[in-house]
Amino acid sequence: MQRSNWSQQLRQIKVDRWLYLMLVPGIVYFVVFKYFPMWGIFLAFQDYQPYLGFWGSKWVGLRHFERFFSDPSFWMLFRNTFYIACYNLIFYFPLPILIALMLNEVKNELFKRLAQTFIYVPHFFSWVVISGLSYILLTTEGGIINELIQYGGGEKINFLLNKDWFRTLITSQIIWKETGWGTIIFLAALSGVDPSLYEASRIDGANRWRQLVHITLPAIRSTIIILLILRLGNFLELGFEQIYLMLNAMNREVGETFDTYIYTNGIQQGLFSYTTAVGLFNSSIGLILIVTANAVAKRFGEEGVY
């Protein structure tokens, strides 16, 4: 019986061989860039020396973790990373859903396509370009925003150097750059809603708001939950480039995160084992969050990501 199942599966693979062949580039990518580099985790438990190599370096156990947790900068890094991650989750995550719902209500196809094009464009700008635009807009030396504030009778605000504005500025950049691009998945989910449901609801006297609450949102609920779980998996991974470009001596106290700390200590100072331990801690938090969120979602009857 088992042999028959194997032969049946092989025949099915042969029939769909071209579809399976299309999987090869993706599998190779994940093996080379995701799974193979995981061997580098062992550096966190070594005193790695490049001239001794991976197998010749001394094993030190949890010494790097102890050093990191006892470092006075640990709580500063954790606090900064946590706050910015919360800002992103609270203010950024709901916006693509809201924009997708608004675009879904637009009946003029030409206007809808133009609006989608305009909100997608910022995604393709690099963080270098966005940091440059932020400087042009917010600098006190001729910045457009400060010129308008001064023209309205107010005093100029040093957004770029004032640490009180740093987290707001970072979150605003992410919102402007990624909100439009984030609507793609939700618009795809909305396109799968059966139009007959809306027709039946209109016959029953439901207005647009009731259609949204009882048809549209339940239809994309699973998509929202899955993306939220995946977002929590990367909760503390804010991205290095954006934060690094906006950091300076005046806002480093509230802007230094795990990603920038790993770069400055690992790449610039050559502390490879120590920063591997920091990165492993960061990734472990993400793993705990995604497993917990997935378990909670399943407990409430949702599918989850696995």
Coordinates of C-alpha atoms in Angstrom, one line a residue, residues 10-129:
L10 CA 5.9 10.3 -8.2
R11 CA 3.5 10.2 -11.1
Q12 CA 1.9 13.4 -9.8
I13 CA 5.3 15.1 -9.5
K14 CA 6.1 14.0 -13.0
V15 CA 2.8 15.5 -14.3
D16 CA 3.4 18.8 -12.4
R17 CA 7.2 18.8 -13.0
W18 CA 7.3 22.3 -14.4
L19 CA 5.5 23.7 -11.4
Y20 CA 7.9 22.0 -9.0
L21 CA 10.8 23.3 -11.2
M22 CA 9.6 26.8 -10.5
L23 CA 10.1 26.1 -6.8
V24 CA 13.8 25.5 -7.2
P25 CA 15.0 29.2 -7.2
G26 CA 13.0 29.9 -4.0
I27 CA 14.3 26.8 -2.3
V28 CA 17.9 27.7 -3.3
Y29 CA 17.4 31.2 -2.0
F30 CA 16.2 30.1 1.4
V31 CA 18.9 27.4 1.8
V32 CA 21.7 29.8 0.8
F33 CA 20.6 33.0 2.5
K34 CA 18.4 31.8 5.4
Y35 CA 19.3 28.3 6.6
F36 CA 23.0 28.0 5.8
P37 CA 23.9 31.3 7.7
M38 CA 22.3 29.9 10.8
W39 CA 25.5 28.0 11.5
G40 CA 26.9 31.5 12.4
I41 CA 24.8 31.3 15.6
F42 CA 27.6 29.3 17.1
L43 CA 29.8 32.4 17.1
A44 CA 27.7 33.7 20.0
F45 CA 29.2 30.9 22.2
Q46 CA 32.8 31.4 21.0
D47 CA 35.5 34.0 21.3
Y48 CA 35.8 34.1 17.6
Q49 CA 39.1 35.1 16.1
P50 CA 39.2 35.3 12.2
Y51 CA 42.8 34.0 12.0
L52 CA 41.9 30.9 14.1
G53 CA 38.7 30.2 12.1
F54 CA 35.4 28.8 13.2
W55 CA 36.7 25.5 14.5
G56 CA 39.8 26.9 16.1
S57 CA 38.3 29.7 18.2
K58 CA 37.8 29.2 21.9
W59 CA 34.3 28.2 23.2
V60 CA 33.2 30.6 26.0
G61 CA 29.6 29.4 26.6
L62 CA 27.2 32.2 27.7
R63 CA 29.9 34.8 28.5
H64 CA 28.8 37.2 25.8
F65 CA 25.2 37.0 26.9
E66 CA 26.2 37.8 30.5
R67 CA 28.3 40.7 29.3
F68 CA 25.4 42.1 27.3
F69 CA 22.8 41.8 30.0
S70 CA 25.1 43.4 32.5
D71 CA 26.0 46.2 30.2
P72 CA 24.4 49.5 31.3
S73 CA 23.4 50.2 27.7
F74 CA 21.2 47.0 27.5
W75 CA 18.1 48.6 29.0
M76 CA 18.6 51.7 26.9
L77 CA 18.7 49.6 23.7
F78 CA 15.8 47.5 24.8
R79 CA 13.7 50.5 25.7
N80 CA 14.5 52.4 22.5
T81 CA 13.8 49.4 20.3
F82 CA 10.6 48.5 22.2
Y83 CA 9.2 52.0 22.0
I84 CA 9.9 52.5 18.3
A85 CA 8.5 49.0 17.6
C86 CA 5.3 49.9 19.5
Y87 CA 5.0 53.1 17.6
N88 CA 5.2 51.2 14.3
L89 CA 2.7 48.6 15.5
I90 CA 0.1 51.1 16.8
F91 CA 0.3 53.8 14.2
Y92 CA 1.6 52.1 11.0
F93 CA 0.1 48.6 11.0
P94 CA -3.6 49.7 10.9
L95 CA -3.1 52.3 8.1
P96 CA -2.7 49.9 5.1
I97 CA -5.9 48.2 6.2
L98 CA -7.7 51.6 6.4
I99 CA -6.4 52.8 3.0
A100 CA -7.3 49.4 1.4
L101 CA -10.8 49.7 2.8
M102 CA -11.1 53.3 1.4
L103 CA -9.7 52.3 -2.0
N104 CA -12.1 49.3 -2.1
E105 CA -15.0 51.8 -1.8
V106 CA -13.9 53.8 -4.9
K107 CA -16.0 53.0 -7.9
N108 CA -14.1 55.1 -10.4
E109 CA -11.4 52.7 -11.7
L110 CA -9.2 55.4 -13.3
F111 CA -9.1 57.4 -10.1
K112 CA -8.5 54.2 -8.1
R113 CA -5.5 53.1 -10.2
L114 CA -4.0 56.6 -10.1
A115 CA -4.3 56.7 -6.3
Q116 CA -2.7 53.3 -6.0
T117 CA 0.2 54.3 -8.2
F118 CA 0.9 57.5 -6.2
I119 CA 0.8 55.7 -2.9
Y120 CA 3.0 52.8 -4.1
V121 CA 5.8 55.1 -5.4
P122 CA 7.5 55.9 -2.0
H123 CA 8.2 52.2 -1.4
F124 CA 10.7 52.3 -4.2
F125 CA 12.7 55.2 -2.6
S126 CA 15.8 54.2 -0.7
W127 CA 16.2 55.2 2.9
V128 CA 19.1 57.4 1.8
V129 CA 16.7 59.4 -0.4

